Structures are given as C-alpha cells and as structure tokens.
Amino acid sequence: FVDVDFKPGDDDVIEALEHLTLVPSASGFTFSQSVSFDITDQDLAGAYIILSASPASVAEGGSTVITATLNGGVTAVNNLTVTLSKNGSSTAGDSEHDALGTITINAGATTGTFTLTTNSDQLLEASETVVIDGINAQGITVTGTTVTITDATGTSANKTITLTPATATVAEGGVVKIKAILPTGITSTQDITVTLTKAAGSTATLDAADVMFPATVTILAGANEIEFDVTANTDNLIEISELLKLASSATVFGYTSTNEADITITDATDKTITVTGPATIAEGGTGTYRFSLPVGVTSVSPITVTLTRDGSSTAALADLQSLPTVMIAAGDNFVDVDFKPGDDDVIEALEHLTLVPS
C-alpha cells in the first residue's frame, strides 16, 4: 500500500466550506471509493475588523467618514457587512446626528465606508461623543471607534449675555426690571450664573442704602434669559440724580461674558419748604421766620432761597434794615431768619410786606 498526503493551500480568502472529490483510475484495477473530503476555511479565525473615523472630531452640522478595515491579511469571496450601533456610553443624543447604518466591505476588498452626518442646533453645550460599535454576521470581531461632536453654536458672540433694563430711569422708591439675555434663540444645556456688581463710573455717593439688586441671577438650562429687579430706595435726602452702572459677569462654557447697563436714579424726596413766622413785626423790632424742610429731610447741598417783594405790598424793601439771606445749610432741616423793620421816626399807618420765596 501507499499513504498519500493531500494539503489544501492557504489562500488568505474568507470563504464557505468547500468539497473536493478525486476519482482514482488505473488500468486493470478497481477502487473501493473515490477520494472525497471537505476543505474548511482557516482564514476567518485570524480576521478582525477595525472601525475608524476621519475626522475623529467634527463640528455640529459637519460629517465624518466611518471606515471599516478588514485586517489579518485576508479578503473575502463574498461581501462582508458591518452593522453599526451606538454604545450606551455615548454622551450625544440621537437628535445630534443622523441614524447609523451599515458598512459593506465588498468581495476582494479590505475596506468599506459610511458617512455620519451631525446636526446643528442653537444650544450652548460641551463637546459630545458618539461611541460606535459594530457587528459582523460571520462572527468577525469588530473594534469600535469614537466620534467627538464639538459645539458650533458656542461662538463668543453666542455666549455674550446682555443686560437690558425696561427703562433707563427710575425714581427713588421705584423698581426697574432688567433682563440678562443670551442672543435671540440661543439657550444652554447648563445653568449660567451671572454675577452683578456696581461698576466703576457709578455716582460716588451711590451706595447699598440707595439701591438694591441681587448679587447673582441664574439663566436656567433651556432658558434664554432671566429677569430681576433693581430697587431704588428712598432716603429723605435732597440730591441730584445718581447713576448706577450695573455690571454683569458670567463664565459661559469657558468664555467670560461681561456687560454693563446704565440706570439713572432720580430724586423723589419731598422738596416742600414750610415758612412760619409772626404776622406783625414792630418797627425797630425783630420777627423770626423759620424755613423748614419736611420732617427728617435734609439736602446734600445748601439750599439758597431768594425773596422777592410782591407787588401787593404797601411796605418797601427799604423799610427793612436789610434783606436777610435765607440758606438752609447742607445736612440741616431748617433755618431761622430774622426780619428787622427799620425805625424811621415817622408816624404812619400799618404797612404790609409780602416777600415771595423761590
């Protein structure tokens, strides 16, 4: 007898089970059977597929190409299909990109591709990831890849918060509403804390007793703005209008947004001056008149009062020793002023003098 070895060649081609039948023949001889055996494919075991993305990082609205590469030095006689799926560790939502599909590696080839398109939005957000897995029906191991989607909305302009007062002026005792606003249509996936302070350029005398506003306000995730109150307090102080320069500062996904709004606070303090004194003063005598501001009210500056003789008077200004100066000093509530008619040594009827203050 003789033993004969049959050795199928290694063709580096992934293929189905093959069968070979060899019919023996020799003159004058008969054979019990043909030589018949199956040839099993050994190339599948060493094959593996790697997914890759180019580019690996893409801005919202852009696309990336996912490539499936067959490794192991082999090809296939039939098309290989890789079904793509999103791993649960992905941070990007399904609305951030189009649906994943399949990649076909054609027979005889080693690569196939799929284009993944990402979607744009008006959300300020951190970069997100799509972790892509793959499955092959023939059981070839597939190693996944990760695509990073960067925020295309997050320009400096879209991260800028603007302070917008309902009115530019508010009287003492009043309230003005102010909004801290992102650009139109822009929202954030995270809360944004806005810090509020009195900025340089505000009136020097303006302090916490004069105006109240929150130290911080928060634009909530999904919102475009936040409204808050600035309250001007009454102070029983006669003064000029004061300027509040309200400054805002917020860190919006790494960008520092600053802004200012000007609010003029007008004085609402009662400026009525009450004048009291005697109805009759004798020549050579003294009559004291008091010029009084309302109870508790003072002024930051002196108040000078001008006295003008009314035309209905029968007495002349010359009938006074002198026309006194009337001035309520800064910080005072009243002033007492003496009026002294002169002694003219003339017998005469009762005279009347009316001095109109202004």
mmCIF file with all atom_site columns, N, CA and C in Angstrom, residues 176-199:
data_model
loop_
_atom_site.group_PDB
_atom_site.id
_atom_site.type_symbol
_atom_site.label_atom_id
_atom_site.label_alt_id
_atom_site.label_comp_id
_atom_site.label_asym_id
_atom_site.label_entity_id
_atom_site.label_seq_id
_atom_site.pdbx_PDB_ins_code
_atom_site.Cartn_x
_atom_site.Cartn_y
_atom_site.Cartn_z
_atom_site.occupancy
_atom_site.B_iso_or_equiv
_atom_site.pdbx_formal_charge
_atom_site.auth_seq_id
_atom_site.auth_comp_id
_atom_site.auth_asym_id
_atom_site.auth_atom_id
_atom_site.pdbx_PDB_model_num
ATOM 1  N N  . VAL A 1 176 ? -37.056 99.052  38.722 1.00 0.00 ? 176 VAL A N  1
ATOM 2  C CA . VAL A 1 176 ? -36.881 98.853  37.296 1.00 0.00 ? 176 VAL A CA 1
ATOM 3  C C  . VAL A 1 176 ? -36.518 97.388  37.069 1.00 0.00 ? 176 VAL A C  1
ATOM 4  N N  . LYS A 1 177 ? -37.159 96.780  36.096 1.00 0.00 ? 177 LYS A N  1
ATOM 5  C CA . LYS A 1 177 ? -36.878 95.372  35.772 1.00 0.00 ? 177 LYS A CA 1
ATOM 6  C C  . LYS A 1 177 ? -35.792 95.306  34.705 1.00 0.00 ? 177 LYS A C  1
ATOM 7  N N  . ILE A 1 178 ? -34.861 94.391  34.917 1.00 0.00 ? 178 ILE A N  1
ATOM 8  C CA . ILE A 1 178 ? -33.735 94.217  33.994 1.00 0.00 ? 178 ILE A CA 1
ATOM 9  C C  . ILE A 1 178 ? -33.668 92.749  33.595 1.00 0.00 ? 178 ILE A C  1
ATOM 10 N N  . LYS A 1 179 ? -33.333 92.519  32.330 1.00 0.00 ? 179 LYS A N  1
ATOM 11 C CA . LYS A 1 179 ? -33.146 91.154  31.849 1.00 0.00 ? 179 LYS A CA 1
ATOM 12 C C  . LYS A 1 179 ? -31.682 90.915  31.511 1.00 0.00 ? 179 LYS A C  1
ATOM 13 N N  . ALA A 1 180 ? -31.189 89.747  31.912 1.00 0.00 ? 180 ALA A N  1
ATOM 14 C CA . ALA A 1 180 ? -29.894 89.247  31.446 1.00 0.00 ? 180 ALA A CA 1
ATOM 15 C C  . ALA A 1 180 ? -30.218 88.246  30.341 1.00 0.00 ? 180 ALA A C  1
ATOM 16 N N  . ILE A 1 181 ? -29.794 88.557  29.104 1.00 0.00 ? 181 ILE A N  1
ATOM 17 C CA . ILE A 1 181 ? -30.297 87.844  27.932 1.00 0.00 ? 181 ILE A CA 1
ATOM 18 C C  . ILE A 1 181 ? -29.158 87.296  27.074 1.00 0.00 ? 181 ILE A C  1
ATOM 19 N N  . LEU A 1 182 ? -29.312 86.043  26.665 1.00 0.00 ? 182 LEU A N  1
ATOM 20 C CA . LEU A 1 182 ? -28.450 85.472  25.629 1.00 0.00 ? 182 LEU A CA 1
ATOM 21 C C  . LEU A 1 182 ? -28.958 85.949  24.261 1.00 0.00 ? 182 LEU A C  1
ATOM 22 N N  . PRO A 1 183 ? -28.165 85.804  23.198 1.00 0.00 ? 183 PRO A N  1
ATOM 23 C CA . PRO A 1 183 ? -28.661 86.197  21.865 1.00 0.00 ? 183 PRO A CA 1
ATOM 24 C C  . PRO A 1 183 ? -29.951 85.456  21.498 1.00 0.00 ? 183 PRO A C  1
ATOM 25 N N  . THR A 1 184 ? -30.706 86.037  20.604 1.00 0.00 ? 184 THR A N  1
ATOM 26 C CA . THR A 1 184 ? -32.006 85.501  20.206 1.00 0.00 ? 184 THR A CA 1
ATOM 27 C C  . THR A 1 184 ? -31.899 84.039  19.778 1.00 0.00 ? 184 THR A C  1
ATOM 28 N N  . GLY A 1 185 ? -32.733 83.205  20.401 1.00 0.00 ? 185 GLY A N  1
ATOM 29 C CA . GLY A 1 185 ? -32.810 81.796  20.032 1.00 0.00 ? 185 GLY A CA 1
ATOM 30 C C  . GLY A 1 185 ? -31.782 80.901  20.689 1.00 0.00 ? 185 GLY A C  1
ATOM 31 N N  . ILE A 1 186 ? -30.810 81.487  21.386 1.00 0.00 ? 186 ILE A N  1
ATOM 32 C CA . ILE A 1 186 ? -29.738 80.695  21.991 1.00 0.00 ? 186 ILE A CA 1
ATOM 33 C C  . ILE A 1 186 ? -30.132 80.289  23.413 1.00 0.00 ? 186 ILE A C  1
ATOM 34 N N  . THR A 1 187 ? -29.943 79.013  23.728 1.00 0.00 ? 187 THR A N  1
ATOM 35 C CA . THR A 1 187 ? -30.127 78.519  25.088 1.00 0.00 ? 187 THR A CA 1
ATOM 36 C C  . THR A 1 187 ? -28.902 77.679  25.460 1.00 0.00 ? 187 THR A C  1
ATOM 37 N N  . SER A 1 188 ? -28.895 77.213  26.693 1.00 0.00 ? 188 SER A N  1
ATOM 38 C CA . SER A 1 188 ? -27.746 76.447  27.188 1.00 0.00 ? 188 SER A CA 1
ATOM 39 C C  . SER A 1 188 ? -28.218 75.131  27.792 1.00 0.00 ? 188 SER A C  1
ATOM 40 N N  . THR A 1 189 ? -27.349 74.135  27.730 1.00 0.00 ? 189 THR A N  1
ATOM 41 C CA . THR A 1 189 ? -27.664 72.856  28.363 1.00 0.00 ? 189 THR A CA 1
ATOM 42 C C  . THR A 1 189 ? -27.346 72.884  29.851 1.00 0.00 ? 189 THR A C  1
ATOM 43 N N  . GLN A 1 190 ? -26.678 73.948  30.301 1.00 0.00 ? 190 GLN A N  1
ATOM 44 C CA . GLN A 1 190 ? -26.331 74.084  31.718 1.00 0.00 ? 190 GLN A CA 1
ATOM 45 C C  . GLN A 1 190 ? -26.830 75.419  32.244 1.00 0.00 ? 190 GLN A C  1
ATOM 46 N N  . ASP A 1 191 ? -27.091 75.481  33.562 1.00 0.00 ? 191 ASP A N  1
ATOM 47 C CA . ASP A 1 191 ? -27.427 76.753  34.190 1.00 0.00 ? 191 ASP A CA 1
ATOM 48 C C  . ASP A 1 191 ? -26.240 77.712  34.048 1.00 0.00 ? 191 ASP A C  1
ATOM 49 N N  . ILE A 1 192 ? -26.533 79.005  33.827 1.00 0.00 ? 192 ILE A N  1
ATOM 50 C CA . ILE A 1 192 ? -25.492 80.031  33.735 1.00 0.00 ? 192 ILE A CA 1
ATOM 51 C C  . ILE A 1 192 ? -25.700 81.015  34.880 1.00 0.00 ? 192 ILE A C  1
ATOM 52 N N  . THR A 1 193 ? -24.702 81.133  35.755 1.00 0.00 ? 193 THR A N  1
ATOM 53 C CA . THR A 1 193 ? -24.766 82.071  36.874 1.00 0.00 ? 193 THR A CA 1
ATOM 54 C C  . THR A 1 193 ? -24.157 83.403  36.457 1.00 0.00 ? 193 THR A C  1
ATOM 55 N N  . VAL A 1 194 ? -24.940 84.478  36.648 1.00 0.00 ? 194 VAL A N  1
ATOM 56 C CA . VAL A 1 194 ? -24.497 85.820  36.282 1.00 0.00 ? 194 VAL A CA 1
ATOM 57 C C  . VAL A 1 194 ? -24.270 86.615  37.569 1.00 0.00 ? 194 VAL A C  1
ATOM 58 N N  . THR A 1 195 ? -23.059 87.137  37.747 1.00 0.00 ? 195 THR A N  1
ATOM 59 C CA . THR A 1 195 ? -22.710 87.939  38.918 1.00 0.00 ? 195 THR A CA 1
ATOM 60 C C  . THR A 1 195 ? -22.940 89.411  38.611 1.00 0.00 ? 195 THR A C  1
ATOM 61 N N  . LEU A 1 196 ? -23.603 90.127  39.544 1.00 0.00 ? 196 LEU A N  1
ATOM 62 C CA . LEU A 1 196 ? -23.950 91.533  39.346 1.00 0.00 ? 196 LEU A CA 1
ATOM 63 C C  . LEU A 1 196 ? -23.215 92.396  40.364 1.00 0.00 ? 196 LEU A C  1
ATOM 64 N N  . THR A 1 197 ? -22.635 93.503  39.920 1.00 0.00 ? 197 THR A N  1
ATOM 65 C CA . THR A 1 197 ? -21.915 94.427  40.804 1.00 0.00 ? 197 THR A CA 1
ATOM 66 C C  . THR A 1 197 ? -22.138 95.858  40.338 1.00 0.00 ? 197 THR A C  1
ATOM 67 N N  . LYS A 1 198 ? -21.859 96.812  41.256 1.00 0.00 ? 198 LYS A N  1
ATOM 68 C CA . LYS A 1 198 ? -21.853 98.227  40.896 1.00 0.00 ? 198 LYS A CA 1
ATOM 69 C C  . LYS A 1 198 ? -20.500 98.534  40.268 1.00 0.00 ? 198 LYS A C  1
ATOM 70 N N  . ALA A 1 199 ? -20.496 99.021  39.042 1.00 0.00 ? 199 ALA A N  1
ATOM 71 C CA . ALA A 1 199 ? -19.245 99.199  38.307 1.00 0.00 ? 199 ALA A CA 1
ATOM 72 C C  . ALA A 1 199 ? -18.667 100.585 38.529 1.00 0.00 ? 199 ALA A C  1
#
